Coordinates of C-alpha atoms and ligand atoms in Angstrom, one line a residue:
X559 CA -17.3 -0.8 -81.2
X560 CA -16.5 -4.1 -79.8
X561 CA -14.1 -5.1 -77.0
X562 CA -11.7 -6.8 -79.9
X563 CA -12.2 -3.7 -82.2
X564 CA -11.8 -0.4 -80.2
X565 CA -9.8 2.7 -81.0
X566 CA -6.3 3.1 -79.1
X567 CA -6.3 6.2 -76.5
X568 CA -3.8 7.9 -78.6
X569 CA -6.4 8.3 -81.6
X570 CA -9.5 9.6 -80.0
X571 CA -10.3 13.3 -79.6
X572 CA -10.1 13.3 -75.9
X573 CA -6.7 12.2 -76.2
X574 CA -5.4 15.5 -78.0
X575 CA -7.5 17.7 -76.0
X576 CA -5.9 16.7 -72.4
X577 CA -2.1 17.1 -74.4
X578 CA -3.8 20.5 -74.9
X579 CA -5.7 20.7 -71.3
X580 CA -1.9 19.5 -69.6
X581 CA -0.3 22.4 -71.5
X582 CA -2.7 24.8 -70.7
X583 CA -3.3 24.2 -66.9
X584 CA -2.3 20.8 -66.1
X585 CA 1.4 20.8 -65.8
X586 CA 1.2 24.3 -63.8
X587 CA -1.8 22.9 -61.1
X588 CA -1.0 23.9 -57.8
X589 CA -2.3 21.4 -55.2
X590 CA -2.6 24.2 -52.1
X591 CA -4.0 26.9 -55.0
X592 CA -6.8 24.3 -56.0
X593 CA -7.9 23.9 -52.2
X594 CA -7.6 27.6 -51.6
X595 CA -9.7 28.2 -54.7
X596 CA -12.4 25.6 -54.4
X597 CA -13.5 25.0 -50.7
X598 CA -15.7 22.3 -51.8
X599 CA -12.4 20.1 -53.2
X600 CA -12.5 17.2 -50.7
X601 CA -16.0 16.4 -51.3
X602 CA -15.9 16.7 -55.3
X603 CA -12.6 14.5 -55.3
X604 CA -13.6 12.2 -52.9
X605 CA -15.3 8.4 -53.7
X606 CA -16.8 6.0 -51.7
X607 CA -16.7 2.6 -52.8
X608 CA -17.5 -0.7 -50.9
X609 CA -15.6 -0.7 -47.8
X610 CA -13.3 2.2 -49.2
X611 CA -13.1 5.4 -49.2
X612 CA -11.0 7.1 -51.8
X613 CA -10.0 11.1 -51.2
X614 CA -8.7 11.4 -54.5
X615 CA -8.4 15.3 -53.7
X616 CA -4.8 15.8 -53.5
X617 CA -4.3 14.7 -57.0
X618 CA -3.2 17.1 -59.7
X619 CA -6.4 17.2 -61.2
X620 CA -9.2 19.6 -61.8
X621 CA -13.0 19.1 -62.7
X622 CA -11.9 19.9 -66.0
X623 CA -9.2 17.7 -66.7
X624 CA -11.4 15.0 -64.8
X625 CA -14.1 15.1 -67.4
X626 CA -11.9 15.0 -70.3
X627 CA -10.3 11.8 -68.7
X628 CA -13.7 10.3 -68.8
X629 CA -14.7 11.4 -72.4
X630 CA -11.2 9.0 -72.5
X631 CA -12.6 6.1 -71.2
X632 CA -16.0 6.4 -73.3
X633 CA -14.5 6.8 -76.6
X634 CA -11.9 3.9 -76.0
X635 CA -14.7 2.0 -74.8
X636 CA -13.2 1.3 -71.9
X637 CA -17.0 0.0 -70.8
X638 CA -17.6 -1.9 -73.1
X639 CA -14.3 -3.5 -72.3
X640 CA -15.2 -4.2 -69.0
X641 CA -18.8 -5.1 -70.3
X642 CA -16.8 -8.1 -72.3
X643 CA -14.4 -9.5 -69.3
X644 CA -17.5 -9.5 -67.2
X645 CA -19.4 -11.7 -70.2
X646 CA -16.9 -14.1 -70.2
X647 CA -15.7 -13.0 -73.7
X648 CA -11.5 -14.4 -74.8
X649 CA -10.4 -10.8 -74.0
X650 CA -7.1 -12.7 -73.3
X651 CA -6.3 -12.7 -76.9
X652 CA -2.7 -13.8 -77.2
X653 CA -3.6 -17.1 -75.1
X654 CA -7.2 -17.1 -76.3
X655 CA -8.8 -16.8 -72.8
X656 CA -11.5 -15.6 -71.2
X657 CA -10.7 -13.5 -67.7
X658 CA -13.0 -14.3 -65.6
X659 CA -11.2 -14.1 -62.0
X660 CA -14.4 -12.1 -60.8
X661 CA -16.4 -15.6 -60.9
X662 CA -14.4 -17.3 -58.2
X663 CA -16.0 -14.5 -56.4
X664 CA -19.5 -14.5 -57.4
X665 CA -22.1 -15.5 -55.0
X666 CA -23.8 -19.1 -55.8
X667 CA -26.9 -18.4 -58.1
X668 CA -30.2 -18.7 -56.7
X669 CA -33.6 -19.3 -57.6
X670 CA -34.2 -15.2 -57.3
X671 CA -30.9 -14.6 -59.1
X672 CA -30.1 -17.5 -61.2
X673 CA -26.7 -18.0 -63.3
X674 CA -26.7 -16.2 -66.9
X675 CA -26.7 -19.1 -69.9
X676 CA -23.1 -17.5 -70.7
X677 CA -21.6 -18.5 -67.2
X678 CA -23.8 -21.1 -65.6
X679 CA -21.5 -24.1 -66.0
X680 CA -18.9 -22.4 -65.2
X681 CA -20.3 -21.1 -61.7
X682 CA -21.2 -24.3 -60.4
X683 CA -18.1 -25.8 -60.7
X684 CA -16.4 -22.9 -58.8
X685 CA -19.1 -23.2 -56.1
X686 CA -18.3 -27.6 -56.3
X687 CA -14.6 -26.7 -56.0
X688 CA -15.2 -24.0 -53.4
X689 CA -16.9 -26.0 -51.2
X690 CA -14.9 -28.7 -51.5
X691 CA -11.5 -26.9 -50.7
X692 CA -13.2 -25.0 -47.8
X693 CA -14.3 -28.1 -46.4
X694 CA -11.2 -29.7 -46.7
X695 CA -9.7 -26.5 -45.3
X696 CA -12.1 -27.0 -42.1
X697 CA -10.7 -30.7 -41.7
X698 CA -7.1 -29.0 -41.2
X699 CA -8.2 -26.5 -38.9
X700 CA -9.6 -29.3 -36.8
X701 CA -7.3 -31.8 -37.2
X702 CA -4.5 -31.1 -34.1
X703 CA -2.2 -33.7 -36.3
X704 CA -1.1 -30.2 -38.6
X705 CA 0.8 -28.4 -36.9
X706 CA 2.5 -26.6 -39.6
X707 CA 1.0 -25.7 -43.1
X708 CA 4.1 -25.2 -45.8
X709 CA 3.0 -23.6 -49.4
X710 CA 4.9 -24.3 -52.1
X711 CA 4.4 -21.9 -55.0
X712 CA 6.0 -18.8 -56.9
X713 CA 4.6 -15.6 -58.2
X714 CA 0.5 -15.5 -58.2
X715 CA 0.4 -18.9 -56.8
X716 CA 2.6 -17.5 -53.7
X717 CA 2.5 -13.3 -53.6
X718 CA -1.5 -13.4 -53.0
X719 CA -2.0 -16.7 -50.2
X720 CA 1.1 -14.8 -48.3
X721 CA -0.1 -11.2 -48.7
X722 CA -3.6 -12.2 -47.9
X723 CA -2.4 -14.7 -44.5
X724 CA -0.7 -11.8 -42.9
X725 CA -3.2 -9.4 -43.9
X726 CA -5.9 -11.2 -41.9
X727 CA -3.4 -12.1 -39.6
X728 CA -6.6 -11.2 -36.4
X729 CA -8.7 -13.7 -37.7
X730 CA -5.9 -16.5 -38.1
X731 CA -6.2 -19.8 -35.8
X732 CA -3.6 -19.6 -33.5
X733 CA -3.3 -23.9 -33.4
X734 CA -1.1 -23.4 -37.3
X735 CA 2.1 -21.7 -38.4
X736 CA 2.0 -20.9 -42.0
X737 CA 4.7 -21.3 -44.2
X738 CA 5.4 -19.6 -47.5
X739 CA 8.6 -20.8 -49.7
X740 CA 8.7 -19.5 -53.4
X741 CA 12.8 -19.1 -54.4
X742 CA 14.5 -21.6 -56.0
X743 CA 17.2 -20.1 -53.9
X744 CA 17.2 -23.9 -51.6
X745 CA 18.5 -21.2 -48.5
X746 CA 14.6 -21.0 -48.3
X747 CA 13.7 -24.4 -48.0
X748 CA 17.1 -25.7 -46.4
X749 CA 16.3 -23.2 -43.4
X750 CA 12.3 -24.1 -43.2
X751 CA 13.1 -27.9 -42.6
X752 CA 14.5 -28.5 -39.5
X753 CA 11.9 -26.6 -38.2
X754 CA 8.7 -29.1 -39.1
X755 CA 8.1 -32.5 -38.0
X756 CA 7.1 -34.8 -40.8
X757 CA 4.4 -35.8 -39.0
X758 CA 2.9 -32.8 -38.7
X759 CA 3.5 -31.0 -41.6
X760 CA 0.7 -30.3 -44.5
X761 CA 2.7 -29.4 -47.7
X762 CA 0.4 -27.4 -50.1
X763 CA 2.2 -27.6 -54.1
X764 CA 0.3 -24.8 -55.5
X765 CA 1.3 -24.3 -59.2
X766 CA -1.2 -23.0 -61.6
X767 CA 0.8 -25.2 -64.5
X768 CA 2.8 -27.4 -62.4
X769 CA 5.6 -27.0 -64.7
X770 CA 7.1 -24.1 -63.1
X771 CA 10.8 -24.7 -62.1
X772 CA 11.1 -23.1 -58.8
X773 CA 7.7 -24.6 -57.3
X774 CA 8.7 -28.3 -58.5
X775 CA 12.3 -28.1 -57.4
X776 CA 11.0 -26.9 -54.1
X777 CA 8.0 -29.6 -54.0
X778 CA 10.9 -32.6 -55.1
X779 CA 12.7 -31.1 -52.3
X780 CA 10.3 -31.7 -49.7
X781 CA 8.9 -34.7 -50.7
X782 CA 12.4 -36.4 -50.7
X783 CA 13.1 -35.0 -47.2
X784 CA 9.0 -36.2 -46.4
X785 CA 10.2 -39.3 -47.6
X786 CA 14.0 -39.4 -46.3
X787 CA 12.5 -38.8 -42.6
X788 CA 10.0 -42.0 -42.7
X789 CA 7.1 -40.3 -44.2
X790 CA 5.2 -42.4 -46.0
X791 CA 1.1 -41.3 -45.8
X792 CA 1.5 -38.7 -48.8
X793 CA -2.1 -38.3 -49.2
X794 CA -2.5 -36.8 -45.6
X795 CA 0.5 -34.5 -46.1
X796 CA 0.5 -33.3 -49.7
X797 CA -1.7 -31.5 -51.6
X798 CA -1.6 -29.8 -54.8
X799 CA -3.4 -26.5 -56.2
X800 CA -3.5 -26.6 -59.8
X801 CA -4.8 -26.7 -63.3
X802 CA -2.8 -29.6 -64.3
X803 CA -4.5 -32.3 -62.4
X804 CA -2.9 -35.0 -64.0
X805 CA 0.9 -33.4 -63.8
X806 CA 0.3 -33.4 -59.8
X807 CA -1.2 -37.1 -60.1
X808 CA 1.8 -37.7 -61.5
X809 CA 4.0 -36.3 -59.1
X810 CA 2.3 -38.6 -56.5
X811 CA -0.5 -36.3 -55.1
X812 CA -3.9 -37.8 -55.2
X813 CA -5.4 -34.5 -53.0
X814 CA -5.8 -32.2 -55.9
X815 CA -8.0 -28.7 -56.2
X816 CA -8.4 -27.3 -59.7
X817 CA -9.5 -23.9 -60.9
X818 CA -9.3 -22.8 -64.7
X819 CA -7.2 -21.7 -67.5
X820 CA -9.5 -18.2 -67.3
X821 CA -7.8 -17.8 -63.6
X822 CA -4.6 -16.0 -64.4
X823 CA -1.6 -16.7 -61.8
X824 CA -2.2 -12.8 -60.6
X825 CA -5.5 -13.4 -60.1
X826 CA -5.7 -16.8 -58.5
X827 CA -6.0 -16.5 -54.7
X828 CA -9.4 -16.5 -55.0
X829 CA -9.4 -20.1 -56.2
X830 CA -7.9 -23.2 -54.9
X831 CA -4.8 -21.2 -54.8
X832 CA -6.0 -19.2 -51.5
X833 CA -6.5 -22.8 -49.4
X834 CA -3.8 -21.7 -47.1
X835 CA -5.9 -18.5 -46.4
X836 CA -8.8 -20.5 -45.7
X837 CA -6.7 -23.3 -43.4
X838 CA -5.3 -19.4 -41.9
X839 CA -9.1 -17.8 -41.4
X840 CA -11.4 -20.7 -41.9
X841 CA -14.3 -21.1 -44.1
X842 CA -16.7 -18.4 -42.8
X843 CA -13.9 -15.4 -43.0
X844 CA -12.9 -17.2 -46.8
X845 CA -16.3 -16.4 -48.0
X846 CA -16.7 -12.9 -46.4
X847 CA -13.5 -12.4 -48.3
X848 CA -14.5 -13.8 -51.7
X849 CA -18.0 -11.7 -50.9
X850 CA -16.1 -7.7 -50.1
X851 CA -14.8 -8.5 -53.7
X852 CA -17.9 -9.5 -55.0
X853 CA -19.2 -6.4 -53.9
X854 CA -16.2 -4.5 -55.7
X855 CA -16.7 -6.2 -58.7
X856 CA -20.4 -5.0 -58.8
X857 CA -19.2 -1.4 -58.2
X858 CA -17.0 -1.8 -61.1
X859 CA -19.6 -3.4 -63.4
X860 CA -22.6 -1.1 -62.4
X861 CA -21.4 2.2 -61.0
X862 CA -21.1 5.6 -63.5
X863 CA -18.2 6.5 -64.9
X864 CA -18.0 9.5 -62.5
X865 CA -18.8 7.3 -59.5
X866 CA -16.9 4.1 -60.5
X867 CA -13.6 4.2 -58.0
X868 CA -11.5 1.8 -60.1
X869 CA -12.4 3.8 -63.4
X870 CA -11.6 6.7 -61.4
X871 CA -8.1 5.2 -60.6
X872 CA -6.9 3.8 -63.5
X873 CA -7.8 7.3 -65.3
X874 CA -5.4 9.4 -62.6
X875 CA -2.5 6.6 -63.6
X876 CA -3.2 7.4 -67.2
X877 CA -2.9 11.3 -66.6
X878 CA 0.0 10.8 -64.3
X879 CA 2.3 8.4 -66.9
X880 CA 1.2 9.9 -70.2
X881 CA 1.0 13.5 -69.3
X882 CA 2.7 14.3 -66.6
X883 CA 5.2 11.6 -67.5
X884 CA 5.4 10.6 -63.6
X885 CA 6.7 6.6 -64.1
X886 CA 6.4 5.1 -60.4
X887 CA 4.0 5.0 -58.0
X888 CA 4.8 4.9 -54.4
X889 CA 2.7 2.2 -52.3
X890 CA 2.4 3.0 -48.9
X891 CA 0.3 0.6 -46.6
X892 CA -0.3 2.3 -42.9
X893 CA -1.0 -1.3 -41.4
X894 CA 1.4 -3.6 -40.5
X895 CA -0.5 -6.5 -42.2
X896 CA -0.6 -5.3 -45.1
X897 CA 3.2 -5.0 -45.4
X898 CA 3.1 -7.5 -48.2
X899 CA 0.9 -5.4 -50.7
X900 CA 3.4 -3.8 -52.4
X901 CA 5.2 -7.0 -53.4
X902 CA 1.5 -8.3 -54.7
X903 CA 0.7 -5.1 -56.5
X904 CA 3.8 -5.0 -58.3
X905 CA 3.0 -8.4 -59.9
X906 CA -0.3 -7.4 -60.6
X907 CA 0.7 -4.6 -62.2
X908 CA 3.9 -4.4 -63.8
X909 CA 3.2 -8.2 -64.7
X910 CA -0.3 -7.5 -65.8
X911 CA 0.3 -3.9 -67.8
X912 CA 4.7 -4.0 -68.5
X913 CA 3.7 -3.6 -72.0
X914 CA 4.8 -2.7 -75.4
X915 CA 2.8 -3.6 -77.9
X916 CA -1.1 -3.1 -78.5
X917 CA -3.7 -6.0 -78.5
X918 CA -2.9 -6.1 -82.1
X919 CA 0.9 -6.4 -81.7
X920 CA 1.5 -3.2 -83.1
X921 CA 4.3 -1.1 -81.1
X922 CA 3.0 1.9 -78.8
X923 CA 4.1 5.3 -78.9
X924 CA 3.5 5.7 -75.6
X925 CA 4.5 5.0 -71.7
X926 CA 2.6 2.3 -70.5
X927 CA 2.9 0.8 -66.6
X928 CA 4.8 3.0 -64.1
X929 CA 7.5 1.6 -61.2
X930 CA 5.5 0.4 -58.4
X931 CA 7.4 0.4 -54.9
X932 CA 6.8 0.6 -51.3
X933 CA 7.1 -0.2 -47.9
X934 CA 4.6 -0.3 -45.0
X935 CA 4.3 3.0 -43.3
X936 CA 5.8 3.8 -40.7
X937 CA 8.7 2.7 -41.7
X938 CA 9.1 4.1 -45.2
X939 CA 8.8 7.2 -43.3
X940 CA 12.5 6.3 -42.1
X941 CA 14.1 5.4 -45.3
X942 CA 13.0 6.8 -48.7
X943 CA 10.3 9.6 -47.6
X944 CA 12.9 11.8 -48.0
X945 CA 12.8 11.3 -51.9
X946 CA 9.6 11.5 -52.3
X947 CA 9.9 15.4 -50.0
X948 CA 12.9 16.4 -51.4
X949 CA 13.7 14.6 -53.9
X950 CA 14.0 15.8 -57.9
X951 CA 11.5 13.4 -59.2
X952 CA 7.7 13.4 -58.5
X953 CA 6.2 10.6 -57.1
X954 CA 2.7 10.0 -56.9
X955 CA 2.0 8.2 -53.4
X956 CA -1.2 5.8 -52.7
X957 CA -1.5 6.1 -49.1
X958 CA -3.5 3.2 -47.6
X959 CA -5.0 3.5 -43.9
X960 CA -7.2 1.3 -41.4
X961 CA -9.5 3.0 -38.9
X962 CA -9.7 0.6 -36.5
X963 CA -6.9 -0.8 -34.7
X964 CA -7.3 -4.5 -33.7
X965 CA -4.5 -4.1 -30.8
X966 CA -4.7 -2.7 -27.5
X967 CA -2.0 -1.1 -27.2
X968 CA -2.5 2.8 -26.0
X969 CA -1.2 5.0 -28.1
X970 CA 0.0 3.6 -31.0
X971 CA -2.6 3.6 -33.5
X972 CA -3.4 7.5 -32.7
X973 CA 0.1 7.8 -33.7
X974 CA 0.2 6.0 -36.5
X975 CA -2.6 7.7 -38.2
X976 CA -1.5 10.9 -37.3
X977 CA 2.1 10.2 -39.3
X978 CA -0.4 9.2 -42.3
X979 CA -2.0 12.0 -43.1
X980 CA 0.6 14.0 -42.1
X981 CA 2.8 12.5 -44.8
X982 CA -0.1 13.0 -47.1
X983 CA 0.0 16.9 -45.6
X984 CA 3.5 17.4 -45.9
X985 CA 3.6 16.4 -49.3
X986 CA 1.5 18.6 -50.4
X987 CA 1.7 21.8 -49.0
X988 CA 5.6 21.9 -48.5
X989 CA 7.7 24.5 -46.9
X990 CA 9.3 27.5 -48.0
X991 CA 13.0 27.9 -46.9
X992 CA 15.0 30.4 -48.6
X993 CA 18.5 28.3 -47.3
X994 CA 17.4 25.3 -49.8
X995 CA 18.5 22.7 -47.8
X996 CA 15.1 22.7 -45.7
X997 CA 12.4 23.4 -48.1
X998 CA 10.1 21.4 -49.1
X999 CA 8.5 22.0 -52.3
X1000 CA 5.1 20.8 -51.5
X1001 CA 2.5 19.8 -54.4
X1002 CA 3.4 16.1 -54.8
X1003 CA 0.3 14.6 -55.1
X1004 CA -1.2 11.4 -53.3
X1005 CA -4.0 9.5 -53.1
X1006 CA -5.6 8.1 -49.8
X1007 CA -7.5 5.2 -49.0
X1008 CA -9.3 4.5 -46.1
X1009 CA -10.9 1.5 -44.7
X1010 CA -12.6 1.4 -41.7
X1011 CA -11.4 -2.5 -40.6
X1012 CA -9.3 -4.6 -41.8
X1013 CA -11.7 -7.8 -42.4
X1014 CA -11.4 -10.6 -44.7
X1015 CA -14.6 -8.5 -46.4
X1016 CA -12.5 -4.8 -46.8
X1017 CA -9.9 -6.2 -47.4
X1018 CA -10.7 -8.3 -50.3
X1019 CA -12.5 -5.7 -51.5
X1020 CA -9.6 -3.4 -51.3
X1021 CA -7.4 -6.2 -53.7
X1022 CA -10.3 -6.4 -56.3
X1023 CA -10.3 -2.6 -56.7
X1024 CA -6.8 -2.7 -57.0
X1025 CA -7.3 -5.6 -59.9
X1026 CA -10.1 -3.5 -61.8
X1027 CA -7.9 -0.1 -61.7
X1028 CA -5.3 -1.6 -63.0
X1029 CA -8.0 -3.6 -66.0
X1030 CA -8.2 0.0 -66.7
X1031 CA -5.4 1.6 -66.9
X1032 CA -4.3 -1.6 -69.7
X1033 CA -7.8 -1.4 -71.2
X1034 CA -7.3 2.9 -72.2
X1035 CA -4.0 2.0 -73.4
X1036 CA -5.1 -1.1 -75.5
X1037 CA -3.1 -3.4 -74.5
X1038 CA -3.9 -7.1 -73.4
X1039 CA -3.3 -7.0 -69.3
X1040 CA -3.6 -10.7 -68.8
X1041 CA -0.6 -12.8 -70.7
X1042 CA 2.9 -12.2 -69.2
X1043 CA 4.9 -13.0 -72.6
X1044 CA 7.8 -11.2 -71.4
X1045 CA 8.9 -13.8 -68.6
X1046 CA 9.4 -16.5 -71.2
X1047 CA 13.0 -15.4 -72.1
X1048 CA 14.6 -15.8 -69.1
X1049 CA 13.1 -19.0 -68.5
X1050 CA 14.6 -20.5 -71.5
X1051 CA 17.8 -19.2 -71.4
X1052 CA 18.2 -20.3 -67.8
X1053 CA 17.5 -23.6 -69.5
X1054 CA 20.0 -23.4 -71.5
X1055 CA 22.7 -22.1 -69.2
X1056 CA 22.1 -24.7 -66.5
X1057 CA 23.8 -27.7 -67.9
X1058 CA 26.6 -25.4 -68.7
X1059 CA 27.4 -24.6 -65.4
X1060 CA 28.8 -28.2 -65.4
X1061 CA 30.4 -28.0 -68.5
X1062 CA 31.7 -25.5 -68.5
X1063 CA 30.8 -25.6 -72.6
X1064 CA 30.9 -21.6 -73.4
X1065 CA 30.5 -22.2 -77.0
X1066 CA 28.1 -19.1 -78.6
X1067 CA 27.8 -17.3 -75.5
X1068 CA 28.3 -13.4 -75.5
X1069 CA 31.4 -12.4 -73.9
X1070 CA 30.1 -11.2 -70.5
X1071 CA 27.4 -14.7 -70.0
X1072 CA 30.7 -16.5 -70.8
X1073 CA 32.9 -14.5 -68.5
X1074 CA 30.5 -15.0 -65.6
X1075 CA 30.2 -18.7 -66.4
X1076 CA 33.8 -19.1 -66.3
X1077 CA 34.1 -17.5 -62.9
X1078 CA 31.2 -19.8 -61.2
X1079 CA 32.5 -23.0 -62.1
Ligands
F6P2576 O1 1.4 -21.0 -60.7 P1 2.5 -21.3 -61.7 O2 2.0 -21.9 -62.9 O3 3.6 -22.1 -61.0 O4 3.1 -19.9 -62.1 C1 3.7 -19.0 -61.2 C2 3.9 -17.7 -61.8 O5 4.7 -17.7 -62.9 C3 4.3 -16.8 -63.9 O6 3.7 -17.4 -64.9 C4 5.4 -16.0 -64.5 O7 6.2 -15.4 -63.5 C5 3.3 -15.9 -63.1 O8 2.3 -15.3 -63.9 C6 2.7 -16.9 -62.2 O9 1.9 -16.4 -61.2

């Protein structure tokens, strides 16, 4: 077995034996029988990982059904998968890539450890490029000229840099406002400008390709108001994030970082695409960051099966789509700062694993990525909770919680963490009411991960587990996690449409793209 030439989930042993392991016992697992039955639950469901710990207790699994799942991931080879990202093999087949996102994080060789032939080239330029954007990001942070820092970019190259600013929101410099505008929607943009002086204002154009519509709309925008309100010294106030160095040459910036085609737009804000992060936390915080994945990534590559937290992961979301047939997952964030994750995991993903077809094109006869959705907690709490209580589907829930409160304020953060694992309480164990309208079935199942702080080091750790989980869950069903084919159409047919918004030319269109035409013009 190779990582281009493994068998499908469907067609191994294992896969038959949990169909016959759900029927059995699975479906009928009763969360608050399982405790009651094995007092020493927490402790066999639980996982610690680098700067997380994972009770993966109140899942609707068993020791049994837990070993099956990793007979699974042996006999698809899900290791030898892994074994094949982290050589730099082209597991991106469709675009004939390598996927090597974990590099950006990987710790500059040394003489003790030096760079493998396979990636050495590679390494040192994303140390030269590191060090050059983190130094450049240092000239910002001390330059009282920048006021305001505006990024310009849509999807991976906006999603990750705006999660990630207000997630280490405590370790931000105070002297500069961060900007984020992604929509094409010019509301965005329109609204942001009267608010910067041209002066003062860094624009970042961070596009992976450089071709993307929204993010060079956006960027002509705000070079022609740069340019409309006197500004003249481009090279001070633009700066562009990309693979295409020439395409932002052309544009007219000559302050350029690159990363690689191996960086996928999901996986980019490790690169050149997370300088607003480092103008945000600075260089120091950027590269404890970089290192809490790096210490994830080495848990993934090294750790057991059994012991491995995003193996462990990505096996539960297999369980919970294929057999129990659960298809969302509820994301719920119990810190403030991290109110962004959902919106990040959902690319990540749905983008990364909204699949059909297997790495061989062939169609799958099988469910493949689940709905993810969510709000910070506690808010959540006040709008959909009652679904996931009540409610007549089940939805697993990944509860995420920080120890340590970096506020002073009395009270809250007791409260907060009460309402957390109370949610993750009530969930489970329900309440009987023979009136119906109160009762609470109970047994929906949810994971919980804790962190102790939120640093620039958990926290990138927490995003990288988050990345390998889901290189699981695409790797068991065989599919290829890193293209994103299925954007392309509406990209094209928006093309296509635009002029005709002018001409109102409604030639070949179906009825209803012609009848909404008709009424726009
Ligand atoms: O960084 P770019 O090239 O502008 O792309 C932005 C985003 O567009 C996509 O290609 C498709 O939505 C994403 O994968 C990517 O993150």
């Amino acid at each position: 077995m190779d990582a281009f030439h493994r068998p499908r989930c469907d067609t191994v042993p294992a896969w038959a034996q949990l169909q016959a392991q759900y029927a059995a016992t699975g479906a009928a697992l009763d969360l608050r029988q399982a405790f009651a039955a094995e007092p020493g639950r927490f402790a066999a469901f639980s996982q610690d990982a680098p700067y997380v710990f994972a009770d993966l207790s109140k899942n609707r699994i068993d020791a049994a059904t837990q070993n099956l799942l990793f007979d699974l991931a042996r006999q698809t080879g899900v290791e030898v998968h892994r074994d094949a990202m982290f050589a730099g093999a082209k597991i991106n087949t469709t675009e004939d890539r390598a996927v090597m996102h974990f590099l950006l994080r990987k710790s500059a060789p040394t003489q003790a450890a030096p760079a493998s032939a396979a990636i050495k080239n590679e390494l040192a330029e994303v140390h030269a490029t590191l060090d050059a954007m983190l130094a450049f990001a240092e000239t910002i942070r001390a330059d009282s000229g920048i006021t305001d820092v505006v990024n310009i970019g849509i999807g991976g190259s906006d999603l990750g840099p705006l999660m990630a600013t207000l997630a280490l929101d405590a370790f931000a410099t105070p002297s500069k406002r961060m900007h984020f505008v992604s929509n094409v929607d010019g509301h965005e943009l329109a609204a942001l400008l009267p608010r910067l002086q041209v002066g003062s204002t860094l624009f970042l154009i961070a596009s992976k390709t450089f071709t993307t519509t929204e993010t060079m709309t956006n960027a002509r925008s705000a070079k022609a108001w740069f340019e409309a309100q006197g500004g003249t010294d481009t090279a001070r106030h633009f700066a562009a994030l990309t693979t295409n160095v020439a395409a932002a040459k052309d544009f007219g910036i000559s302050t350029t970082f690159g990363f690689w085609d191996w960086v996928g737009g999901r996986y980019s804000m490790w690169s050149a695409i997370g300088l607003p992060v480092a103008i945000a936390i600075g260089a120091a915080n950027f590269r404890d960051f970089l290192a809490g994945a790096e210490a994830m990534d080495e848990h993934f590559r090294s750790a057991p099966l059994e012991q491995n937290l995003p193996i462990r992961l990505g096996l539960l979301d297999v369980w919970y789509r294929n057999f129990h047939g659960f298809s969302s997952r509820s994301i719920a964030p119990y810190h403030s700062a991290l109110r962004r994750l959902p919106a990040y995991l959902q690319q990540l993903e749905m983008e990364s694993n909204g699949k059909q077809v297997d790495m061989q094109g062939q169609a799958l006869p099988f469910d493949t990525c689940p709905v993810l959705w969510g709000e910070a907690g506690t808010n959540g709490q006040h709008a959909y909770f009652q679904m996931l209580h009540q409610g007549t589907d089940v939805v697993p829930v990944e509860f995420i919680a920080v120890k340590k409160a970096r506020h002073s304020l009395a009270g809250h953060h007791n409260t907060l963490l009460a309402n957390v694992v109370a949610q993750a309480q009530a969930l489970m164990v329900g309440k009987v009411d023979a009136g119906g309208h109160r009762n609470f079935p109970g047994n929906r199942p949810s994971t919980f991960l804790l962190l102790d702080d939120l640093t620039p080091a958990s926290f990138g750790a927490l995003i990288a587990l988050q990345e390998h989980r889901v290189f699981v869950s695409g790797a068991l069903w065989g599919i290829n996690s890193f293209d994103q084919w299925g954007v392309e159409l509406g990209k094209v047919l928006a093309k296509d449409i635009e002029p005709r918004l002018q001409s109102g030319d409604v030639t070949g269109l179906d009825g209803s793209t012609a009848g909404l035409l008709n009424r726009l013009r």
